[in-house]
Amino acid sequence: MVTKPVSIGVHVPSAAVTALGSGEDYAEFFRQVEALGLDAVWTEDRIFHAANMLDPLMLLASAAACTRRIRLGTAVLVLTLRNAAVLARQVSTLHHLSGGRLALGVSLGGRPEEYLALDVPMKRRVAVFRESVTVLRRLLAGQPVDHQGPFFRLENATVRPPAPVPLYVGGHAEGALRRAGELADGWIMGPFGTVRDFPGAWRIVRDAARAAGRDADRLVAGRLVYVAVDEERDRARDALRAFLHGYYGPRFASSCWACRRWTSRTSGGWPKRWRRWCEAPRLAMPTRC
């Protein structure tokens, strides 16, 4: 297995429960991330959500305008709710304007109200996702595309400039893990699940890549980690609980117990499981720091 350096990024506060405020507030946030030496900013995506999130690609366009080095990524974009041909044009433009810094994390999503509003058949979302990835990849290569499928029909369609954007699939279900290995350049593990869960999930991703005739050692893995920094552990836990309640709902707020246990375990040094977690090449996306 090839080991690559760990890349550390920050999830952009874009939901109503964490939003920064004005455009200049965001510009200052992006500049500070770059000045601190971090590697990336990552945005999230929901079409309709009680948290009322800002558009992920427009946020990254703002970040591109006021930074020069950091990677700009989505973690993750709900691909099945966006027209892949239109998205290819947006991605090509943003990748060009940012100097080639864009990375695209995508997923299925699972909120019926969003699928209903956008007239996308939720029962066929896996098929929509697979064809969307195919169309997106081919268009971003910059060559004329002819494609006849159940969801997209293209005749001599071209998107330029070409945008060789790395594509990551997010999710924790076995199907998502297999799609990451079969279709993408890597996998993004969401916030739920433990370090202990990683090796088995990563094995599924790599096995799927090999079964598809792909080089598993070229894949990368990322992890979304929620972090609240405070001198008092209880205040940090309460801040995390408030965020999780606002974004995921009350049933996920109890996940904060894991953060408290993790803090106590790591006070004397990194556990062995953390070293095993670092054995694979990855990008990491703490949401707050």
PDB file of C-alpha atoms in Angstrom:
ATOM      1  CA  MET A   1       0.000   0.000   0.000  1.00  0.00           C
ATOM      2  CA  VAL A   2       1.256   3.472  -0.909  1.00  0.00           C
ATOM      3  CA  THR A   3       1.257   5.981   1.952  1.00  0.00           C
ATOM      4  CA  LYS A   4       0.760   9.676   1.193  1.00  0.00           C
ATOM      5  CA  PRO A   5       0.910  12.758   3.421  1.00  0.00           C
ATOM      6  CA  VAL A   6      -2.212  13.679   5.365  1.00  0.00           C
ATOM      7  CA  SER A   7      -3.943  16.812   4.100  1.00  0.00           C
ATOM      8  CA  ILE A   8      -5.898  18.807   6.686  1.00  0.00           C
ATOM      9  CA  GLY A   9      -8.734  21.082   5.663  1.00  0.00           C
ATOM     10  CA  VAL A  10     -11.635  22.949   7.256  1.00  0.00           C
ATOM     11  CA  HIS A  11     -15.307  22.596   6.499  1.00  0.00           C
ATOM     12  CA  VAL A  12     -16.777  26.008   5.648  1.00  0.00           C
ATOM     13  CA  PRO A  13     -19.492  27.117   8.115  1.00  0.00           C
ATOM     14  CA  SER A  14     -22.370  27.508   5.679  1.00  0.00           C
ATOM     15  CA  ALA A  15     -25.503  26.447   7.560  1.00  0.00           C
ATOM     16  CA  ALA A  16     -27.710  28.885   9.422  1.00  0.00           C
ATOM     17  CA  VAL A  17     -26.582  27.327  12.698  1.00  0.00           C
ATOM     18  CA  THR A  18     -22.923  28.172  11.969  1.00  0.00           C
ATOM     19  CA  ALA A  19     -22.890  30.722   9.122  1.00  0.00           C
ATOM     20  CA  LEU A  20     -20.282  33.468   9.377  1.00  0.00           C
ATOM     21  CA  GLY A  21     -22.308  36.401   8.089  1.00  0.00           C
ATOM     22  CA  SER A  22     -21.290  38.750   5.276  1.00  0.00           C
ATOM     23  CA  GLY A  23     -19.227  38.074   2.180  1.00  0.00           C
ATOM     24  CA  GLU A  24     -16.283  39.874   3.738  1.00  0.00           C
ATOM     25  CA  ASP A  25     -16.552  37.635   6.809  1.00  0.00           C
ATOM     26  CA  TYR A  26     -16.201  34.622   4.529  1.00  0.00           C
ATOM     27  CA  ALA A  27     -13.309  36.196   2.641  1.00  0.00           C
ATOM     28  CA  GLU A  28     -11.491  36.768   5.923  1.00  0.00           C
ATOM     29  CA  PHE A  29     -12.214  33.179   6.960  1.00  0.00           C
ATOM     30  CA  PHE A  30     -10.736  31.818   3.720  1.00  0.00           C
ATOM     31  CA  ARG A  31      -7.674  34.046   4.013  1.00  0.00           C
ATOM     32  CA  GLN A  32      -7.092  32.918   7.594  1.00  0.00           C
ATOM     33  CA  VAL A  33      -7.327  29.246   6.620  1.00  0.00           C
ATOM     34  CA  GLU A  34      -4.627  29.800   4.022  1.00  0.00           C
ATOM     35  CA  ALA A  35      -2.469  31.927   6.341  1.00  0.00           C
ATOM     36  CA  LEU A  36      -2.595  29.232   9.042  1.00  0.00           C
ATOM     37  CA  GLY A  37      -1.041  26.743   6.631  1.00  0.00           C
ATOM     38  CA  LEU A  38      -4.050  24.446   6.326  1.00  0.00           C
ATOM     39  CA  ASP A  39      -4.522  22.603   3.057  1.00  0.00           C
ATOM     40  CA  ALA A  40      -8.144  23.000   2.009  1.00  0.00           C
ATOM     41  CA  VAL A  41     -11.651  24.299   2.577  1.00  0.00           C
ATOM     42  CA  TRP A  42     -14.651  22.021   2.019  1.00  0.00           C
ATOM     43  CA  THR A  43     -18.325  22.888   1.537  1.00  0.00           C
ATOM     44  CA  GLU A  44     -21.477  20.853   2.101  1.00  0.00           C
ATOM     45  CA  ASP A  45     -24.674  20.662   0.081  1.00  0.00           C
ATOM     46  CA  ARG A  46     -28.396  20.512   0.695  1.00  0.00           C
ATOM     47  CA  ILE A  47     -31.061  21.900  -1.617  1.00  0.00           C
ATOM     48  CA  PHE A  48     -33.694  22.166   1.119  1.00  0.00           C
ATOM     49  CA  HIS A  49     -32.774  21.900   4.786  1.00  0.00           C
ATOM     50  CA  ALA A  50     -33.869  23.560   7.997  1.00  0.00           C
ATOM     51  CA  ALA A  51     -30.301  24.834   8.367  1.00  0.00           C
ATOM     52  CA  ASN A  52     -30.621  26.801   5.082  1.00  0.00           C
ATOM     53  CA  MET A  53     -27.107  26.221   3.767  1.00  0.00           C
ATOM     54  CA  LEU A  54     -25.402  28.497   1.288  1.00  0.00           C
ATOM     55  CA  ASP A  55     -24.649  27.145  -2.181  1.00  0.00           C
ATOM     56  CA  PRO A  56     -21.419  25.093  -2.050  1.00  0.00           C
ATOM     57  CA  LEU A  57     -20.012  26.015  -5.457  1.00  0.00           C
ATOM     58  CA  MET A  58     -20.661  29.734  -5.030  1.00  0.00           C
ATOM     59  CA  LEU A  59     -18.890  29.617  -1.670  1.00  0.00           C
ATOM     60  CA  LEU A  60     -15.896  27.979  -3.347  1.00  0.00           C
ATOM     61  CA  ALA A  61     -15.926  30.648  -6.063  1.00  0.00           C
ATOM     62  CA  SER A  62     -15.659  33.223  -3.290  1.00  0.00           C
ATOM     63  CA  ALA A  63     -12.780  31.275  -1.756  1.00  0.00           C
ATOM     64  CA  ALA A  64     -11.018  31.055  -5.125  1.00  0.00           C
ATOM     65  CA  ALA A  65     -11.076  34.836  -5.463  1.00  0.00           C
ATOM     66  CA  CYS A  66      -9.269  35.533  -2.190  1.00  0.00           C
ATOM     67  CA  THR A  67      -6.826  32.618  -1.885  1.00  0.00           C
ATOM     68  CA  ARG A  68      -3.968  31.295  -3.992  1.00  0.00           C
ATOM     69  CA  ARG A  69      -2.911  27.935  -2.572  1.00  0.00           C
ATOM     70  CA  ILE A  70      -5.528  25.946  -0.685  1.00  0.00           C
ATOM     71  CA  ARG A  71      -7.578  23.166  -2.251  1.00  0.00           C
ATOM     72  CA  LEU A  72     -11.279  23.963  -2.779  1.00  0.00           C
ATOM     73  CA  GLY A  73     -13.603  20.995  -2.362  1.00  0.00           C
ATOM     74  CA  THR A  74     -17.160  19.812  -1.828  1.00  0.00           C
ATOM     75  CA  ALA A  75     -17.790  17.287   0.927  1.00  0.00           C
ATOM     76  CA  VAL A  76     -20.178  16.437  -0.395  1.00  0.00           C
ATOM     77  CA  LEU A  77     -22.291  17.647  -3.323  1.00  0.00           C
ATOM     78  CA  VAL A  78     -25.565  15.764  -3.852  1.00  0.00           C
ATOM     79  CA  LEU A  79     -24.847  14.796  -7.446  1.00  0.00           C
ATOM     80  CA  THR A  80     -28.189  13.151  -8.176  1.00  0.00           C
ATOM     81  CA  LEU A  81     -30.018  16.448  -7.566  1.00  0.00           C
ATOM     82  CA  ARG A  82     -27.948  18.377 -10.122  1.00  0.00           C
ATOM     83  CA  ASN A  83     -27.904  18.128 -13.888  1.00  0.00           C
ATOM     84  CA  ALA A  84     -24.506  16.616 -14.681  1.00  0.00           C
ATOM     85  CA  ALA A  85     -24.109  18.594 -17.917  1.00  0.00           C
ATOM     86  CA  VAL A  86     -24.752  21.935 -16.202  1.00  0.00           C
ATOM     87  CA  LEU A  87     -22.542  20.890 -13.295  1.00  0.00           C
ATOM     88  CA  ALA A  88     -19.712  20.060 -15.704  1.00  0.00           C
ATOM     89  CA  ARG A  89     -19.792  23.656 -17.004  1.00  0.00           C
ATOM     90  CA  GLN A  90     -19.756  25.039 -13.453  1.00  0.00           C
ATOM     91  CA  VAL A  91     -16.920  22.743 -12.385  1.00  0.00           C
ATOM     92  CA  SER A  92     -14.859  23.546 -15.484  1.00  0.00           C
ATOM     93  CA  THR A  93     -15.257  27.281 -14.879  1.00  0.00           C
ATOM     94  CA  LEU A  94     -14.441  27.101 -11.182  1.00  0.00           C
ATOM     95  CA  HIS A  95     -11.464  24.811 -11.720  1.00  0.00           C
ATOM     96  CA  HIS A  96     -10.109  27.243 -14.334  1.00  0.00           C
ATOM     97  CA  LEU A  97     -10.649  30.386 -12.247  1.00  0.00           C
ATOM     98  CA  SER A  98      -9.056  28.788  -9.170  1.00  0.00           C
ATOM     99  CA  GLY A  99      -5.938  27.710 -11.020  1.00  0.00           C
ATOM    100  CA  GLY A 100      -6.794  24.011 -10.922  1.00  0.00           C
ATOM    101  CA  ARG A 101      -7.525  23.738  -7.194  1.00  0.00           C
ATOM    102  CA  LEU A 102     -10.986  22.175  -7.245  1.00  0.00           C
ATOM    103  CA  ALA A 103     -11.891  18.736  -5.833  1.00  0.00           C
ATOM    104  CA  LEU A 104     -15.376  17.296  -6.078  1.00  0.00           C
ATOM    105  CA  GLY A 105     -16.863  15.061  -3.403  1.00  0.00           C
ATOM    106  CA  VAL A 106     -20.281  13.692  -4.396  1.00  0.00           C
ATOM    107  CA  SER A 107     -22.987  11.491  -2.922  1.00  0.00           C
ATOM    108  CA  LEU A 108     -26.526  10.222  -3.462  1.00  0.00           C
ATOM    109  CA  GLY A 109     -28.341  12.138  -0.769  1.00  0.00           C
ATOM    110  CA  GLY A 110     -31.404  10.621   0.814  1.00  0.00           C
ATOM    111  CA  ARG A 111     -34.039  13.237   1.570  1.00  0.00           C
ATOM    112  CA  PRO A 112     -37.311  12.373  -0.230  1.00  0.00           C
ATOM    113  CA  GLU A 113     -38.534  15.989  -0.187  1.00  0.00           C
ATOM    114  CA  GLU A 114     -35.519  17.112  -2.217  1.00  0.00           C
ATOM    115  CA  TYR A 115     -35.979  14.394  -4.828  1.00  0.00           C
ATOM    116  CA  LEU A 116     -39.692  15.196  -5.080  1.00  0.00           C
ATOM    117  CA  ALA A 117     -39.121  18.933  -5.509  1.00  0.00           C
ATOM    118  CA  LEU A 118     -36.574  18.398  -8.287  1.00  0.00           C
ATOM    119  CA  ASP A 119     -38.535  15.643 -10.053  1.00  0.00           C
ATOM    120  CA  VAL A 120     -35.751  13.079  -9.691  1.00  0.00           C
ATOM    121  CA  PRO A 121     -36.901   9.455  -9.203  1.00  0.00           C
ATOM    122  CA  MET A 122     -35.558   8.566  -5.767  1.00  0.00           C
ATOM    123  CA  LYS A 123     -36.000   4.839  -6.365  1.00  0.00           C
ATOM    124  CA  ARG A 124     -33.609   5.113  -9.314  1.00  0.00           C
ATOM    125  CA  ARG A 125     -31.096   7.392  -7.640  1.00  0.00           C
ATOM    126  CA  VAL A 126     -28.241   4.872  -7.857  1.00  0.00           C
ATOM    127  CA  ALA A 127     -28.700   4.584 -11.625  1.00  0.00           C
ATOM    128  CA  VAL A 128     -28.934   8.387 -11.905  1.00  0.00           C
ATOM    129  CA  PHE A 129     -25.758   8.707  -9.853  1.00  0.00           C
ATOM    130  CA  ARG A 130     -23.773   6.247 -11.950  1.00  0.00           C
ATOM    131  CA  GLU A 131     -24.790   7.840 -15.236  1.00  0.00           C
ATOM    132  CA  SER A 132     -24.154  11.320 -13.819  1.00  0.00           C
ATOM    133  CA  VAL A 133     -20.592  10.332 -12.916  1.00  0.00           C
ATOM    134  CA  THR A 134     -20.049   8.961 -16.430  1.00  0.00           C
ATOM    135  CA  VAL A 135     -21.395  12.111 -18.103  1.00  0.00           C
ATOM    136  CA  LEU A 136     -19.493  14.411 -15.761  1.00  0.00           C
ATOM    137  CA  ARG A 137     -16.175  12.610 -16.243  1.00  0.00           C
ATOM    138  CA  ARG A 138     -16.498  12.549 -20.033  1.00  0.00           C
ATOM    139  CA  LEU A 139     -17.474  16.211 -20.321  1.00  0.00           C
ATOM    140  CA  LEU A 140     -14.680  17.365 -18.006  1.00  0.00           C
ATOM    141  CA  ALA A 141     -12.157  15.647 -20.280  1.00  0.00           C
ATOM    142  CA  GLY A 142     -12.809  18.480 -22.747  1.00  0.00           C
ATOM    143  CA  GLN A 143     -13.556  16.314 -25.789  1.00  0.00           C
ATOM    144  CA  PRO A 144     -16.834  16.153 -27.765  1.00  0.00           C
ATOM    145  CA  VAL A 145     -19.249  13.721 -26.103  1.00  0.00           C
ATOM    146  CA  ASP A 146     -22.012  11.650 -27.651  1.00  0.00           C
ATOM    147  CA  HIS A 147     -24.049   9.853 -25.009  1.00  0.00           C
ATOM    148  CA  GLN A 148     -27.417   8.129 -25.096  1.00  0.00           C
ATOM    149  CA  GLY A 149     -28.632   6.915 -21.708  1.00  0.00           C
ATOM    150  CA  PRO A 150     -31.846   6.688 -19.718  1.00  0.00           C
ATOM    151  CA  PHE A 151     -31.253  10.065 -18.032  1.00  0.00           C
ATOM    152  CA  PHE A 152     -28.906  12.027 -20.327  1.00  0.00           C
ATOM    153  CA  ARG A 153     -28.684  12.444 -24.086  1.00  0.00           C
ATOM    154  CA  LEU A 154     -25.771  14.393 -25.501  1.00  0.00           C
ATOM    155  CA  GLU A 155     -24.788  15.005 -29.111  1.00  0.00           C
ATOM    156  CA  ASN A 156     -21.338  16.436 -29.807  1.00  0.00           C
ATOM    157  CA  ALA A 157     -21.418  18.196 -26.411  1.00  0.00           C
ATOM    158  CA  THR A 158     -18.196  19.891 -25.341  1.00  0.00           C
ATOM    159  CA  VAL A 159     -17.170  21.568 -22.090  1.00  0.00           C
ATOM    160  CA  ARG A 160     -13.931  23.545 -22.058  1.00  0.00           C
ATOM    161  CA  PRO A 161     -11.470  24.221 -20.643  1.00  0.00           C
ATOM    162  CA  PRO A 162     -10.828  20.614 -19.598  1.00  0.00           C
ATOM    163  CA  ALA A 163     -10.952  20.095 -15.843  1.00  0.00           C
ATOM    164  CA  PRO A 164      -9.140  17.005 -14.492  1.00  0.00           C
ATOM    165  CA  VAL A 165     -10.878  17.378 -11.139  1.00  0.00           C
ATOM    166  CA  PRO A 166     -10.400  14.590  -8.564  1.00  0.00           C
ATOM    167  CA  LEU A 167     -13.729  12.963  -7.783  1.00  0.00           C
ATOM    168  CA  TYR A 168     -14.505  11.443  -4.382  1.00  0.00           C
ATOM    169  CA  VAL A 169     -17.606   9.502  -3.349  1.00  0.00           C
ATOM    170  CA  GLY A 170     -18.974  10.047   0.144  1.00  0.00           C
ATOM    171  CA  GLY A 171     -21.029   7.631   2.209  1.00  0.00           C
ATOM    172  CA  HIS A 172     -20.931   4.734   4.647  1.00  0.00           C
ATOM    173  CA  ALA A 173     -23.335   2.186   3.135  1.00  0.00           C
ATOM    174  CA  GLU A 174     -21.680  -0.753   1.410  1.00  0.00           C
ATOM    175  CA  GLY A 175     -23.071   0.356  -1.945  1.00  0.00           C
ATOM    176  CA  ALA A 176     -21.454   3.773  -1.550  1.00  0.00           C
ATOM    177  CA  LEU A 177     -18.138   2.151  -0.640  1.00  0.00           C
ATOM    178  CA  ARG A 178     -18.260   0.004  -3.767  1.00  0.00           C
ATOM    179  CA  ARG A 179     -19.147   2.978  -5.958  1.00  0.00           C
ATOM    180  CA  ALA A 180     -16.178   4.864  -4.535  1.00  0.00           C
ATOM    181  CA  GLY A 181     -13.868   2.058  -5.593  1.00  0.00           C
ATOM    182  CA  GLU A 182     -15.487   1.507  -8.982  1.00  0.00           C
ATOM    183  CA  LEU A 183     -16.043   5.103 -10.109  1.00  0.00           C
ATOM    184  CA  ALA A 184     -14.016   7.611  -8.123  1.00  0.00           C
ATOM    185  CA  ASP A 185     -10.546   8.738  -7.143  1.00  0.00           C
ATOM    186  CA  GLY A 186     -11.267   8.185  -3.473  1.00  0.00           C
ATOM    187  CA  TRP A 187     -13.749   7.936  -0.643  1.00  0.00           C
ATOM    188  CA  ILE A 188     -14.961  10.385   2.008  1.00  0.00           C
ATOM    189  CA  MET A 189     -16.031   8.782   5.282  1.00  0.00           C
ATOM    190  CA  GLY A 190     -18.750  10.778   6.997  1.00  0.00           C
ATOM    191  CA  PRO A 191     -18.829  11.794  10.659  1.00  0.00           C
ATOM    192  CA  PHE A 192     -20.606   8.680  11.914  1.00  0.00           C
ATOM    193  CA  GLY A 193     -18.616   5.541  12.506  1.00  0.00           C
ATOM    194  CA  THR A 194     -15.424   5.061  14.459  1.00  0.00           C
ATOM    195  CA  VAL A 195     -11.764   4.600  13.713  1.00  0.00           C
ATOM    196  CA  ARG A 196     -12.399   0.895  14.305  1.00  0.00           C
ATOM    197  CA  ASP A 197     -14.866   0.886  11.391  1.00  0.00           C
ATOM    198  CA  PHE A 198     -12.384   2.325   8.914  1.00  0.00           C
ATOM    199  CA  PRO A 199     -10.200  -0.674   7.955  1.00  0.00           C
ATOM    200  CA  GLY A 200     -13.142  -2.855   6.925  1.00  0.00           C
ATOM    201  CA  ALA A 201     -14.810  -0.068   4.962  1.00  0.00           C
ATOM    202  CA  TRP A 202     -11.562   0.905   3.235  1.00  0.00           C
ATOM    203  CA  ARG A 203     -11.041  -2.742   2.307  1.00  0.00           C
ATOM    204  CA  ILE A 204     -14.429  -2.774   0.542  1.00  0.00           C
ATOM    205  CA  VAL A 205     -13.469   0.362  -1.414  1.00  0.00           C
ATOM    206  CA  ARG A 206     -10.130  -1.098  -2.479  1.00  0.00           C
ATOM    207  CA  ASP A 207     -11.580  -4.509  -3.354  1.00  0.00           C
ATOM    208  CA  ALA A 208     -14.222  -2.835  -5.531  1.00  0.00           C
ATOM    209  CA  ALA A 209     -11.520  -0.863  -7.330  1.00  0.00           C
ATOM    210  CA  ARG A 210      -9.514  -3.994  -8.049  1.00  0.00           C
ATOM    211  CA  ALA A 211     -12.613  -5.855  -9.237  1.00  0.00           C
ATOM    212  CA  ALA A 212     -13.230  -2.990 -11.681  1.00  0.00           C
ATOM    213  CA  GLY A 213      -9.679  -3.291 -13.010  1.00  0.00           C
ATOM    214  CA  ARG A 214      -8.491  -0.111 -11.297  1.00  0.00           C
ATOM    215  CA  ASP A 215      -5.341   0.586  -9.272  1.00  0.00           C
ATOM    216  CA  ALA A 216      -6.474   0.588  -5.632  1.00  0.00           C
ATOM    217  CA  ASP A 217      -3.214   2.192  -4.495  1.00  0.00           C
ATOM    218  CA  ARG A 218      -4.108   5.387  -6.351  1.00  0.00           C
ATOM    219  CA  LEU A 219      -7.216   5.939  -4.223  1.00  0.00           C
ATOM    220  CA  VAL A 220      -7.304   8.370  -1.309  1.00  0.00           C
ATOM    221  CA  ALA A 221      -9.591   8.447   1.724  1.00  0.00           C
ATOM    222  CA  GLY A 222     -10.951  11.365   3.699  1.00  0.00           C
ATOM    223  CA  ARG A 223     -12.801  11.699   6.975  1.00  0.00           C
ATOM    224  CA  LEU A 224     -15.236  14.359   8.116  1.00  0.00           C
ATOM    225  CA  VAL A 225     -14.536  15.087  11.787  1.00  0.00           C
ATOM    226  CA  TYR A 226     -16.467  17.531  13.948  1.00  0.00           C
ATOM    227  CA  VAL A 227     -14.227  19.430  16.341  1.00  0.00           C
ATOM    228  CA  ALA A 228     -15.013  22.054  18.974  1.00  0.00           C
ATOM    229  CA  VAL A 229     -12.049  23.640  20.751  1.00  0.00           C
ATOM    230  CA  ASP A 230     -12.515  24.979  24.264  1.00  0.00           C
ATOM    231  CA  GLU A 231     -10.549  24.992  27.498  1.00  0.00           C
ATOM    232  CA  GLU A 232     -13.548  23.330  29.154  1.00  0.00           C
ATOM    233  CA  ARG A 233     -14.534  19.886  27.877  1.00  0.00           C
ATOM    234  CA  ASP A 234     -18.199  20.333  28.809  1.00  0.00           C
ATOM    235  CA  ARG A 235     -18.466  23.571  26.836  1.00  0.00           C
ATOM    236  CA  ALA A 236     -16.864  21.906  23.820  1.00  0.00           C
ATOM    237  CA  ARG A 237     -19.297  19.000  24.092  1.00  0.00           C
ATOM    238  CA  ASP A 238     -22.271  21.363  24.387  1.00  0.00           C
ATOM    239  CA  ALA A 239     -21.152  23.282  21.302  1.00  0.00           C
ATOM    240  CA  LEU A 240     -20.918  20.057  19.326  1.00  0.00           C
ATOM    241  CA  ARG A 241     -24.295  18.887  20.583  1.00  0.00           C
ATOM    242  CA  ALA A 242     -25.918  22.164  19.525  1.00  0.00           C
ATOM    243  CA  PHE A 243     -24.451  21.875  16.038  1.00  0.00           C
ATOM    244  CA  LEU A 244     -25.384  18.219  15.590  1.00  0.00           C
ATOM    245  CA  HIS A 245     -28.912  18.892  16.824  1.00  0.00           C
ATOM    246  CA  GLY A 246     -29.317  21.803  14.412  1.00  0.00           C
ATOM    247  CA  TYR A 247     -27.907  19.990  11.395  1.00  0.00           C
ATOM    248  CA  TYR A 248     -28.690  16.294  11.816  1.00  0.00           C
ATOM    249  CA  GLY A 249     -31.560  16.410  14.299  1.00  0.00           C
ATOM    250  CA  PRO A 250     -31.910  15.388  17.960  1.00  0.00           C
ATOM    251  CA  ARG A 251     -31.247  11.687  17.422  1.00  0.00           C
ATOM    252  CA  PHE A 252     -27.649  12.430  16.404  1.00  0.00           C
ATOM    253  CA  ALA A 253     -26.853  14.918  19.164  1.00  0.00           C
ATOM    254  CA  SER A 254     -26.024  12.039  21.501  1.00  0.00           C
ATOM    255  CA  SER A 255     -22.998  11.296  19.289  1.00  0.00           C
ATOM    256  CA  CYS A 256     -21.087  13.851  21.347  1.00  0.00           C
ATOM    257  CA  TRP A 257     -20.289  11.217  23.968  1.00  0.00           C
ATOM    258  CA  ALA A 258     -17.701   9.817  21.577  1.00  0.00           C
ATOM    259  CA  CYS A 259     -15.852  13.120  21.500  1.00  0.00           C
ATOM    260  CA  ARG A 260     -15.564  13.178  25.262  1.00  0.00           C
ATOM    261  CA  ARG A 261     -14.274   9.620  25.368  1.00  0.00           C
ATOM    262  CA  TRP A 262     -11.837  10.342  22.524  1.00  0.00           C
ATOM    263  CA  THR A 263     -10.444  13.347  24.413  1.00  0.00           C
ATOM    264  CA  SER A 264      -9.789  11.343  27.554  1.00  0.00           C
ATOM    265  CA  ARG A 265      -8.194   8.517  25.598  1.00  0.00           C
ATOM    266  CA  THR A 266      -5.830  10.770  23.692  1.00  0.00           C
ATOM    267  CA  SER A 267      -4.701  12.857  26.657  1.00  0.00           C
ATOM    268  CA  GLY A 268      -1.789  10.490  27.171  1.00  0.00           C
ATOM    269  CA  GLY A 269      -0.881  10.052  23.497  1.00  0.00           C
ATOM    270  CA  TRP A 270      -2.289   8.781  20.217  1.00  0.00           C
ATOM    271  CA  PRO A 271      -3.903   5.337  20.418  1.00  0.00           C
ATOM    272  CA  LYS A 272      -2.787   2.539  18.134  1.00  0.00           C
ATOM    273  CA  ARG A 273      -6.059   2.689  16.212  1.00  0.00           C
ATOM    274  CA  TRP A 274      -5.265   6.254  15.154  1.00  0.00           C
ATOM    275  CA  ARG A 275      -1.951   5.100  13.674  1.00  0.00           C
ATOM    276  CA  ARG A 276      -3.799   2.389  11.752  1.00  0.00           C
ATOM    277  CA  TRP A 277      -6.257   5.019  10.506  1.00  0.00           C
ATOM    278  CA  CYS A 278      -3.268   6.966   9.123  1.00  0.00           C
ATOM    279  CA  GLU A 279      -1.900   4.011   7.153  1.00  0.00           C
ATOM    280  CA  ALA A 280      -3.974   4.914   4.095  1.00  0.00           C
ATOM    281  CA  PRO A 281      -3.453   8.024   1.951  1.00  0.00           C
ATOM    282  CA  ARG A 282      -6.105  10.524   2.891  1.00  0.00           C
ATOM    283  CA  LEU A 283      -7.415  14.021   3.129  1.00  0.00           C
ATOM    284  CA  ALA A 284      -9.013  15.119   6.383  1.00  0.00           C
ATOM    285  CA  MET A 285     -11.740  17.670   6.900  1.00  0.00           C
ATOM    286  CA  PRO A 286     -12.193  18.924  10.458  1.00  0.00           C
ATOM    287  CA  THR A 287     -15.244  21.159  10.412  1.00  0.00           C
ATOM    288  CA  ARG A 288     -14.163  23.661  13.032  1.00  0.00           C
ATOM    289  CA  CYS A 289     -10.916  24.654  14.663  1.00  0.00           C
TER     290      CYS A 289
END
